Amino acid sequence: MSDNFDVKLDTKSYLPDPSVKEDSWMGDYEKAYDESVKDPEAHWEKVAEELEWFEKWDRVREWEHPYAKWFVNAKMNITCNCLDRHVFNGRKNKVALIWVGDDGEEQVITYRQLYREVMRFANGLKSLGVGRGDRVCIYMPLVPEQIIAMLACARIGAVHSVVFGGFGSNALRSRIKDAQAKIVVTADASLRRGKRLDLKSIVDEAVVGSSSVEKIVVLRRMKPQMELFSEIEVDFYEIMEGVEKECEPEVMDAEDPLFILYTSGTTGPAKGIVHACGGYMVGTYYTTKNMFDLKEGDVMWCTADPGWITGHSYIVYGPLAMGATILISETTPDYPDPGVWWDMIEEFDVTVFYTAPTAIRMFMKLGEEWPNKYNLGSLRVLGSVGEPLNPEAFEWYYRVIGKEKCPILDTWWQTETGMHMLTTAVGEPMKPGFAGRPVPGIVADVVDENGEPVPPGTGGFLVIKEPWPSMMRTVYNNDERYRQYWNSINNYYAAGDLAVKDEDGYIMILGRSDDVLIVAGHNIGSAEVESALVSHEVVAEAAVIGKPDPLKGDSIKAFIILRMGYEPAEKLKLDLLYHVRMNLGPIAMPSEIEFVDSLPKTRSGKIMRRVLKAQELGMDPGDVSTLEE
Ligand code: WT7
């Protein structure tokens, strides 16, 4: 990035009805923020006091750059806050989960039922020899059992590593291997647009030669039931039979790992982001309550899959810690028709709706007539995540879905941050295009490469200056990579995003400063796609860039140098696409493939994707002094 660049900022803003602020948990954002940063430990301690712990902390925080500990020596189990606390305090028969399957099938699960199922599955896992600290890979469709499996791991202190059910076998294999997972929990199939996608065979491929996997637990949803090989394969519900009803929660230290979740990086394989039990619980609980302003009667629908951090934090842990009712759905937004999601909002009286800009832009394209067929009057708060909510999409969301009465939260955060970091608190003026201001307790800024704050209107790097409870603790098997986050810009946490601030401290995200692509809200590493392409026998070299796409944020374009003896052909393109699909999954498939004779490289041999991108978009490639002849 060049040192400084100026960004023209729009000053339009919307103010929600004053009652929104009056009735909110947070009240006045500025007051809450100022207090929180004056004494961050007191701020987070107050939040932690609202939750249940077996033993309280000796100190709220211990910070030895770049390592933070939160709620030092406290003992807890997150499931006690997500389940027991509600079952024994008046929410026993409250609905915890409403699930709608791809084919319209429904399930409604109360807190008591969820608590029972989690304990039984936890005992089932124990019967397979799973214990504290063991890694369990969960590779499932979006069904209640996926959440039951996550919570059951947490109940017994096992570390879950959820892999999104849309990933291909190589992506799954590398994640199982890196985590050395002992168990894989999967299902026979997922359903999408009425079509059955076989998950189990992907697992079979992924575990070939695995030295860690001892058992595969299979949820069999399809009829007739698929056969299992009794040696290592066991049925999801069978392991719940004949076990104890009760499962005492494992006493966890606040700093013990709760889960690993893989996210794409600039180079090399995906990074296993590790989150700790105590701080993650406090951070997700706080933001669910105060940013979404979740109340007792709310029905929250976050359209993500629990396989992403959005689902971990705002389907599973945050809302359940609040004792909320959550809607989850396997449905695709436009199947069987583009009204399904709005129909579900009307049907279940959804009050808090959280989705991605790519979905909003798709709905804009399909036309207002679809949402207008339904009564969306139950909606109270609307959220967006994954990529910038561009002003046009903001306005549409605000007007067509929120009927100009719902606050819109464009929430900026990351797998690494665990919780919302920037957004606009409900009741505060909203500025289309801006994510907003830092969440109370978070010190964020836009700086130059030396860490000096840049003036409003000038682009720079987004950094977080102080530790926060739900920050990642390390990158699994790669602590060096963890330290890099905190060591590249003046000892601040460098998010890897470019941003700009306005006079009021609102922050607009401009995009990644590295080669991570954001395709339909999913973070995809160019390096991962390139290595999938290069693993095909015809490919000598590959380079991948993101091209701005009106619907998906980025679309992937791949440049390919073929091996000697192969000629460019349309058929080859299809082969390569299929190969990426099988390796990484459909979301990582390039939209465009171009065969080339050479690629721009630095003298040290690194592909200069920036130059390719500039060429592609007809832009100035910037500094090319390191470019090879
Ligand atoms: C990257 C993190 C947090 C859950 C979803 C993605 C981009 C995320 C926004 C937003 C602009 C955003 C950033 C970030 N991003 N939210 N509201 N506005 N960009 O999690 O896969 O870890 O990706 O997504 O570039 O660094 P993730």
XYZ file of C-alpha atoms and ligand atoms in Angstrom:
656
model
C 0.000 0.000 0.000
C 1.253 3.495 -0.711
C 1.851 5.496 2.462
C -1.171 7.721 2.458
C -4.239 7.864 0.363
C -7.260 10.035 0.809
C -10.768 8.730 0.789
C -13.780 10.854 -0.012
C -16.318 10.263 2.732
C -20.039 10.601 2.472
C -21.616 12.289 5.484
C -25.116 10.897 5.271
C -26.477 9.511 8.515
C -29.672 7.972 9.863
C -30.966 8.295 13.383
C -33.236 5.601 14.793
C -36.196 6.526 16.954
C -35.019 7.781 20.410
C -36.989 4.983 22.089
C -34.509 2.458 20.710
C -31.750 3.960 22.816
C -33.948 4.510 25.874
C -34.992 0.853 25.908
C -31.546 -0.557 25.168
C -29.226 -2.425 27.526
C -26.384 -0.099 26.719
C -28.124 3.232 27.009
C -25.754 5.945 25.930
C -22.934 4.490 23.820
C -20.487 7.321 24.370
C -20.857 7.142 28.117
C -20.523 3.349 28.089
C -17.474 3.554 25.838
C -15.665 6.240 27.841
C -16.203 4.370 31.082
C -15.073 1.092 29.544
C -11.743 2.380 28.311
C -10.980 4.359 31.447
C -10.879 1.075 33.319
C -11.148 -1.900 30.957
C -10.611 -4.426 33.739
C -13.522 -3.027 35.726
C -15.624 -3.008 32.548
C -15.025 -6.681 31.743
C -15.215 -7.728 35.370
C -18.700 -6.277 35.610
C -19.746 -8.335 32.597
C -18.189 -11.508 34.001
C -20.099 -10.997 37.262
C -23.342 -11.562 35.352
C -22.265 -15.120 34.519
C -21.746 -18.238 36.605
C -18.307 -19.468 37.619
C -17.241 -22.350 39.875
C -14.474 -20.123 41.208
C -13.888 -16.469 40.476
C -10.675 -14.971 39.133
C -7.660 -13.755 41.088
C -7.060 -11.027 38.537
C -9.181 -9.891 35.604
C -6.296 -9.636 33.165
C -2.633 -10.439 32.822
C -0.979 -8.845 29.817
C 2.518 -9.713 28.721
C 2.648 -8.622 25.135
C 1.577 -10.460 22.956
C 0.062 -12.901 25.453
C -3.038 -12.099 27.460
C -4.790 -14.080 30.139
C -8.280 -13.159 31.201
C -10.034 -14.088 34.447
C -6.860 -15.584 35.801
C -7.374 -18.854 37.709
C -11.148 -18.676 37.381
C -12.899 -22.037 37.004
C -15.951 -22.474 34.840
C -17.685 -24.401 32.095
C -19.327 -22.460 29.289
C -22.173 -24.988 29.010
C -23.260 -24.186 32.575
C -23.954 -20.672 31.353
C -25.515 -21.799 28.092
C -27.686 -24.568 29.576
C -27.789 -25.225 33.355
C -28.160 -21.539 34.224
C -31.369 -21.388 32.185
C -32.756 -24.807 33.038
C -32.497 -24.053 36.751
C -33.540 -20.408 36.571
C -36.920 -20.341 34.938
C -36.110 -21.005 31.285
C -36.470 -24.765 31.440
C -39.300 -24.936 28.928
C -38.246 -21.920 26.920
C -37.430 -22.682 23.304
C -33.695 -22.708 22.737
C -33.579 -23.796 19.107
C -35.967 -23.756 16.198
C -34.595 -25.594 13.222
C -35.924 -25.541 9.673
C -34.433 -28.052 7.266
C -33.861 -27.652 3.552
C -37.053 -29.612 2.865
C -39.104 -27.545 5.318
C -38.923 -30.092 8.135
C -39.071 -28.423 11.569
C -37.731 -29.153 15.024
C -38.293 -27.143 18.184
C -35.997 -27.830 21.119
C -36.403 -26.396 24.599
C -33.563 -25.565 26.959
C -34.346 -28.693 28.959
C -34.237 -30.871 25.882
C -31.020 -29.325 24.661
C -29.475 -29.774 28.095
C -30.489 -33.452 28.160
C -29.260 -34.167 24.635
C -25.951 -32.423 25.222
C -25.314 -34.397 28.412
C -26.157 -37.678 26.739
C -23.990 -37.005 23.733
C -21.216 -35.840 26.078
C -21.422 -39.182 27.876
C -21.470 -40.910 24.506
C -18.232 -39.162 23.557
C -16.748 -40.174 26.888
C -17.691 -43.777 26.161
C -15.566 -43.499 23.012
C -12.629 -42.439 25.136
C -12.850 -38.699 24.515
C -11.595 -36.623 27.397
C -10.407 -33.216 28.411
C -8.132 -31.591 25.851
C -8.845 -34.133 23.074
C -9.691 -32.606 19.705
C -12.977 -33.514 18.085
C -13.606 -32.543 14.482
C -17.237 -31.718 13.715
C -18.047 -31.849 10.007
C -21.806 -31.651 9.721
C -24.685 -30.028 7.923
C -26.637 -27.284 9.642
C -28.732 -29.498 11.928
C -29.364 -29.288 15.703
C -26.972 -32.212 16.223
C -24.117 -29.998 15.037
C -24.736 -27.665 17.968
C -25.326 -30.576 20.354
C -21.941 -31.991 19.369
C -20.204 -28.650 19.955
C -21.745 -28.183 23.377
C -21.082 -31.815 24.339
C -17.386 -31.281 23.644
C -17.404 -28.160 25.763
C -19.207 -30.039 28.520
C -16.373 -32.559 28.891
C -13.502 -30.198 28.131
C -12.781 -31.614 24.672
C -11.687 -29.036 22.091
C -13.976 -28.853 19.093
C -12.786 -28.009 15.629
C -15.840 -27.402 13.497
C -15.197 -27.645 9.782
C -17.857 -26.073 7.585
C -19.828 -28.825 5.820
C -19.215 -27.170 2.451
C -15.482 -27.833 2.505
C -13.923 -30.520 0.324
C -11.871 -33.515 1.405
C -8.425 -31.909 1.268
C -9.505 -28.946 3.354
C -11.032 -31.393 5.835
C -7.990 -33.664 5.823
C -5.534 -30.849 6.560
C -7.707 -29.592 9.426
C -8.068 -33.056 10.956
C -4.345 -33.562 10.635
C -3.289 -30.221 12.051
C -5.550 -30.654 15.089
C -4.757 -34.390 15.395
C -8.465 -34.990 15.911
C -9.331 -38.201 17.718
C -12.946 -38.284 16.604
C -14.791 -36.975 13.577
C -18.491 -36.290 14.040
C -20.302 -36.183 10.717
C -23.567 -37.006 8.967
C -24.485 -39.153 6.020
C -25.489 -36.147 3.966
C -26.443 -32.533 3.872
C -29.356 -31.213 1.874
C -29.139 -28.213 -0.359
C -31.809 -27.044 -2.776
C -33.479 -30.395 -2.519
C -30.301 -32.161 -3.501
C -28.466 -34.567 -1.313
C -24.750 -33.956 -0.780
C -22.823 -36.876 0.492
C -20.680 -35.851 3.485
C -19.666 -39.242 4.756
C -17.725 -40.151 1.605
C -15.795 -36.887 1.907
C -14.866 -37.887 5.458
C -13.838 -41.335 4.232
C -11.447 -39.718 1.779
C -10.164 -37.252 4.326
C -9.269 -39.818 6.981
C -7.346 -42.178 4.718
C -3.967 -42.641 6.344
C -4.889 -40.523 9.373
C -2.877 -41.496 12.414
C -5.119 -39.688 14.881
C -8.731 -40.544 14.057
C -10.049 -43.407 16.186
C -13.779 -43.181 15.586
C -16.205 -41.606 13.154
C -19.574 -40.737 14.625
C -22.249 -40.616 11.929
C -25.625 -38.941 12.124
C -27.853 -40.927 9.777
C -30.652 -38.649 8.591
C -31.463 -40.339 5.289
C -33.700 -43.277 4.562
C -32.801 -46.061 4.101
C -30.089 -45.727 6.721
C -26.601 -46.088 5.366
C -24.526 -48.960 6.671
C -21.717 -48.403 9.106
C -18.491 -50.318 9.465
C -18.581 -51.291 13.084
C -14.833 -51.118 13.585
C -14.482 -47.395 13.602
C -17.894 -46.046 12.643
C -20.616 -45.502 15.204
C -24.101 -44.057 15.033
C -24.731 -40.597 16.519
C -27.795 -41.693 18.495
C -26.518 -45.140 19.385
C -23.682 -43.724 21.464
C -26.323 -41.810 23.435
C -28.107 -45.003 24.406
C -27.473 -46.719 27.708
C -25.333 -43.867 29.013
C -25.934 -41.860 32.197
C -28.511 -39.096 31.913
C -26.406 -36.645 33.823
C -23.009 -35.402 32.805
C -21.248 -33.233 35.319
C -19.536 -30.312 33.620
C -15.776 -30.594 33.460
C -14.186 -27.900 35.601
C -12.246 -25.790 33.112
C -9.724 -23.094 33.745
C -10.774 -19.835 32.078
C -7.635 -20.043 29.919
C -8.154 -23.654 28.779
C -8.885 -23.903 25.043
C -12.559 -24.094 24.108
C -12.154 -24.592 20.390
C -9.972 -24.359 17.325
C -11.440 -22.802 14.217
C -9.502 -22.681 10.975
C -9.304 -19.525 8.912
C -7.488 -18.791 5.685
C -4.236 -16.894 5.698
C -2.136 -15.154 3.093
C 0.336 -17.972 2.774
C 0.398 -21.646 3.611
C -2.402 -23.741 4.993
C -5.322 -22.463 7.047
C -4.532 -21.226 10.556
C -6.068 -22.943 13.580
C -7.322 -20.042 15.648
C -7.514 -21.051 19.312
C -10.057 -19.497 21.665
C -10.093 -19.802 25.447
C -13.140 -20.744 27.557
C -13.526 -17.785 29.901
C -12.722 -14.719 27.829
C -14.592 -16.000 24.795
C -17.690 -16.586 26.912
C -17.567 -13.081 28.381
C -16.941 -11.401 25.014
C -19.676 -13.186 23.080
C -22.160 -12.797 25.920
C -21.433 -9.087 26.240
C -21.778 -8.306 22.551
C -24.884 -10.456 22.044
C -26.534 -8.622 24.895
C -25.311 -5.103 24.272
C -24.739 -4.823 20.547
C -27.696 -6.905 19.347
C -29.537 -5.614 22.414
C -31.046 -9.068 22.868
C -34.046 -9.243 25.222
C -35.927 -12.114 26.824
C -38.668 -12.352 24.198
C -36.415 -12.090 21.173
C -36.095 -14.677 18.447
C -32.679 -14.369 16.914
C -31.846 -15.631 13.460
C -28.230 -15.603 12.370
C -28.110 -17.055 8.875
C -24.494 -18.235 9.116
C -23.494 -21.858 9.592
C -22.071 -22.779 12.994
C -19.014 -23.879 10.987
C -17.912 -20.231 10.788
C -16.983 -17.971 13.670
C -20.220 -16.025 13.132
C -22.139 -19.173 13.976
C -19.905 -20.116 16.913
C -20.346 -16.710 18.512
C -23.823 -15.585 17.456
C -25.753 -18.803 16.965
C -24.255 -20.968 19.648
C -22.327 -19.397 22.508
C -23.484 -15.768 22.742
C -27.250 -16.275 22.338
C -27.321 -19.436 24.460
C -25.366 -17.708 27.221
C -28.145 -15.084 27.091
C -30.868 -17.753 27.253
C -32.298 -16.640 23.931
C -34.449 -18.410 21.359
C -32.476 -19.075 18.205
C -33.698 -19.911 14.752
C -31.333 -21.935 12.588
C -31.979 -23.056 9.089
C -30.450 -25.257 6.482
C -32.338 -23.409 3.733
C -30.766 -21.475 0.878
C -32.109 -17.905 0.510
C -33.732 -18.493 -2.885
C -34.922 -22.078 -2.702
C -37.677 -23.146 -3.305
C -38.329 -19.463 -4.047
C -36.784 -16.103 -3.039
C -39.453 -15.642 -0.377
C -38.384 -18.472 1.968
C -36.334 -16.370 4.353
C -38.968 -13.629 4.647
C -41.587 -16.302 5.125
C -39.581 -17.705 8.048
C -39.215 -14.259 9.620
C -42.997 -13.861 9.482
C -43.698 -17.420 10.580
C -41.403 -17.410 13.627
C -41.669 -13.710 14.540
C -37.943 -13.218 14.179
C -36.867 -10.040 15.964
C -33.104 -9.958 15.469
C -31.831 -10.871 12.011
C -28.123 -11.216 11.180
C -26.911 -11.924 7.673
C -24.223 -11.088 5.100
C -24.042 -8.285 2.505
C -23.798 -10.832 -0.281
C -27.245 -12.178 0.658
C -28.667 -8.661 0.883
C -27.312 -7.781 -2.564
C -28.783 -10.951 -3.992
C -32.195 -10.026 -2.590
C -31.880 -6.517 -4.012
C -31.375 -8.042 -7.413
C -34.387 -10.301 -7.049
C -36.625 -7.336 -6.295
C -38.638 -5.855 -3.439
C -41.729 -7.783 -4.367
C -40.405 -10.843 -2.549
C -39.951 -9.365 0.938
C -43.038 -7.208 0.392
C -45.213 -10.311 0.273
C -44.540 -10.971 3.949
C -45.168 -9.244 7.240
C -41.744 -8.386 8.594
C -43.156 -6.318 11.453
C -41.567 -8.483 14.144
C -38.053 -7.317 13.178
C -36.359 -5.039 15.679
C -32.609 -5.168 14.978
C -30.793 -5.993 11.729
C -27.167 -7.034 11.468
C -24.612 -7.563 8.733
C -21.219 -9.257 8.763
C -18.419 -10.576 6.604
C -17.589 -7.714 4.277
C -18.449 -4.047 3.949
C -22.163 -3.308 3.765
C -22.044 -0.880 0.862
C -24.327 2.194 1.114
C -26.779 0.931 -1.533
C -27.207 -2.353 0.312
C -27.500 -0.501 3.627
C -30.295 1.695 2.292
C -32.178 -1.244 0.847
C -31.838 -3.283 4.039
C -32.938 -0.281 6.106
C -35.917 0.633 3.957
C -37.212 -2.637 2.502
C -36.501 -5.041 5.370
C -36.324 -2.762 8.414
C -39.116 -0.431 7.244
C -36.989 2.490 8.425
C -37.429 1.558 12.050
C -34.732 -1.015 12.756
C -31.189 -0.093 13.660
C -28.667 -1.685 11.313
C -25.464 -3.051 12.752
C -22.658 -3.488 10.278
C -20.419 -5.570 12.523
C -16.706 -5.748 11.754
C -14.782 -8.541 13.421
C -12.785 -11.689 12.629
C -12.347 -15.345 13.512
C -9.370 -14.118 15.521
C -11.295 -11.494 17.497
C -14.053 -13.899 18.564
C -16.612 -11.108 18.975
C -17.819 -7.863 17.395
C -15.136 -5.191 17.443
C -16.646 -2.298 15.471
C -20.256 -1.507 14.832
C -22.899 1.127 15.524
C -24.650 0.617 18.836
C -28.439 0.523 18.589
C -29.866 4.007 18.895
C -26.723 5.755 17.654
C -26.587 7.603 14.321
C -25.864 5.131 11.513
C -23.643 6.015 8.596
C -24.077 3.873 5.484
C -20.777 2.389 4.381
C -19.209 2.656 7.827
C -18.912 -0.296 10.181
C -19.008 2.250 13.011
C -17.187 2.787 16.255
C -15.431 0.358 18.611
C -17.451 -1.825 20.926
C -17.048 -0.700 24.567
C -13.830 -2.159 25.948
C -12.136 -2.125 22.534
C -9.442 0.359 21.569
C -9.301 0.506 17.774
C -7.568 2.946 15.469
C -6.470 3.559 11.897
C -2.700 4.033 11.683
C 0.209 4.177 9.255
C 2.826 1.420 9.077
C 4.649 2.863 12.075
C 1.542 2.813 14.166
C 0.966 6.578 14.059
C -2.730 7.466 13.808
C -3.605 8.909 10.420
C -5.927 11.914 10.194
C -9.625 11.461 9.390
C -10.164 10.917 5.684
C -6.798 9.231 5.187
C -6.624 5.486 4.673
C -4.446 3.284 6.850
C -4.214 0.005 8.703
C -6.862 -1.038 11.174
C -5.320 -1.978 14.516
C -6.513 -2.891 18.000
C -4.316 -1.357 20.660
C -5.287 -3.239 23.795
C -6.071 -6.906 24.473
C -9.696 -7.977 24.876
C -11.226 -11.063 26.539
C -12.286 -12.993 23.424
C -9.051 -12.495 21.486
C -7.456 -15.646 20.085
C -4.786 -17.086 22.358
C -2.558 -18.653 19.718
C -2.506 -20.255 16.288
C -2.552 -24.001 16.850
C 0.898 -25.505 16.222
C 2.142 -22.118 15.044
C 2.654 -19.638 17.847
C 5.099 -17.714 15.677
C 2.201 -16.881 13.369
C 0.230 -15.698 16.385
C 3.004 -13.344 17.433
C 3.098 -11.810 13.956
C -0.376 -10.384 14.471
C 0.943 -8.347 17.376
C 4.410 -7.581 16.052
C 3.983 -6.079 12.609
C 2.655 -2.591 13.430
C 4.077 -1.053 16.588
C 3.027 -3.927 18.864
C -0.642 -3.419 18.075
C -2.932 -6.182 16.895
C -2.875 -5.756 13.108
C -6.173 -6.929 11.657
C -4.948 -7.064 8.045
C -7.695 -4.693 6.910
C -7.391 -1.227 5.411
C -9.709 1.368 6.847
C -10.472 5.066 7.133
C -11.920 7.080 9.988
C -14.152 10.137 9.812
C -14.279 13.194 12.093
C -16.699 11.449 14.455
C -14.508 8.382 14.877
C -16.634 6.162 12.621
C -14.504 3.603 10.804
C -15.074 2.430 7.241
C -13.446 -0.827 6.151
C -11.826 -0.595 2.733
C -10.771 -4.216 2.269
C -7.886 -6.533 3.043
C -4.308 -5.307 3.008
C -3.112 -8.802 2.122
C -4.026 -11.518 -0.354
C -6.990 -12.883 1.531
C -10.122 -12.898 -0.621
C -13.573 -12.331 0.784
C -15.943 -14.295 -1.422
C -19.587 -14.061 -0.429
C -18.477 -13.201 3.095
C -16.120 -16.161 3.328
C -12.464 -15.662 3.927
C -10.398 -17.565 1.342
C -6.617 -17.497 1.051
C -5.242 -16.987 -2.452
C -2.465 -19.385 -1.495
C -4.936 -22.138 -0.664
C -6.655 -21.902 -4.032
C -3.291 -21.728 -5.788
C -2.005 -24.834 -4.077
C -5.199 -26.695 -4.920
C -4.715 -25.710 -8.572
C -1.050 -26.636 -8.589
C -1.925 -30.059 -7.204
C -3.607 -30.784 -10.556
C -1.292 -32.628 -12.901
C -1.556 -30.155 -15.776
C -0.698 -27.053 -13.770
C 2.864 -25.779 -13.493
C 2.074 -22.523 -11.725
C -1.004 -20.683 -10.576
C -1.786 -17.231 -9.271
C -5.122 -16.148 -7.908
C -6.558 -12.683 -7.432
C -9.854 -11.255 -6.238
C -11.853 -9.109 -8.637
C -14.520 -6.789 -7.290
C -17.881 -8.454 -7.817
C -21.173 -6.622 -7.331
C -22.761 -9.614 -5.640
C -20.014 -11.598 -3.965
C -17.555 -8.906 -2.859
C -14.648 -10.657 -4.503
C -14.794 -13.137 -7.332
C -11.801 -15.373 -7.901
C -9.739 -15.194 -11.059
C -6.976 -17.742 -11.595
C -4.004 -17.374 -13.927
C -2.512 -20.697 -14.929
C 0.747 -21.710 -16.513
C 0.340 -25.189 -17.955
C 2.969 -27.864 -17.789
C 4.874 -28.693 -20.961
C 2.844 -30.809 -23.304
C -0.576 -29.405 -22.324
C -2.538 -26.956 -24.427
C -5.117 -24.451 -23.148
C -8.651 -25.791 -23.644
C -12.140 -25.133 -22.298
C -12.348 -28.721 -21.119
C -9.215 -28.221 -19.018
C -10.833 -25.229 -17.342
C -13.747 -27.396 -16.299
C -11.384 -30.070 -14.980
C -9.560 -27.473 -12.925
C -12.778 -26.055 -11.519
C -13.926 -29.513 -10.536
C -10.562 -30.200 -8.961
C -10.777 -27.074 -6.776
C -14.323 -27.926 -5.872
C -13.375 -31.401 -4.692
C -10.314 -30.160 -2.848
C -11.530 -27.029 -1.156
C -15.244 -26.847 -1.761
C -17.574 -24.843 -4.008
C -16.935 -21.477 -2.330
C -13.289 -21.555 -3.401
C -14.028 -22.155 -7.098
C -12.625 -19.512 -9.465
C -15.185 -17.662 -11.591
C -12.591 -17.162 -14.279
C -9.514 -19.029 -15.464
C -6.952 -17.601 -17.848
C -4.039 -19.554 -19.282
C -0.846 -17.485 -19.430
C 2.802 -18.018 -20.381
C 4.337 -16.184 -17.461
C 3.440 -14.546 -14.150
C 4.824 -11.335 -12.656
C 7.268 -12.242 -9.892
C 9.652 -10.585 -7.518
C 13.315 -11.348 -7.912
C 13.004 -13.680 -4.969
C 10.347 -15.587 -6.890
C 7.186 -14.450 -5.091
C 4.211 -13.972 -7.359
C 3.143 -10.313 -7.380
C -0.609 -10.704 -7.273
C -0.929 -6.956 -6.850
C 0.515 -6.463 -10.347
C -1.810 -9.045 -11.859
C -4.741 -7.389 -10.189
C -3.766 -3.926 -11.400
C -3.391 -5.244 -14.946
C -6.721 -6.956 -14.749
C -8.519 -3.861 -13.472
C -6.591 -1.424 -15.660
C -5.093 0.276 -12.630
C -1.672 1.578 -11.721
C 0.354 -1.363 -10.358
C 2.210 0.880 -7.882
C 5.781 0.140 -6.892
C 7.185 -2.514 -9.224
C 10.846 -2.069 -8.343
C 11.088 -5.596 -6.990
C 9.623 -7.039 -10.182
C 11.822 -9.518 -11.997
C 12.857 -8.643 -15.577
C -12.413 -10.576 7.604
C -12.515 -11.623 8.675
C -16.403 -12.107 11.482
C -17.156 -13.115 10.820
C -17.075 -13.180 9.350
C -15.733 -13.215 8.719
C -13.873 -9.012 6.652
C -15.742 -9.052 8.337
C -16.681 -7.136 7.982
C -17.451 -5.925 7.914
C -15.990 -5.163 6.251
C -15.578 -7.252 7.114
C -12.592 -8.335 7.041
C -12.042 -9.232 8.136
N -15.021 -8.470 7.364
N -16.751 -8.265 8.714
N -18.533 -5.742 8.689
N -17.058 -4.983 7.044
N -15.235 -6.277 6.255
O -14.720 -13.706 9.559
O -13.531 -15.211 7.984
O -12.372 -14.318 10.034
O -12.886 -12.821 8.080
O -13.700 -10.391 7.003
O -11.728 -8.283 5.956
O -10.657 -9.097 8.326
P -13.339 -14.091 8.934
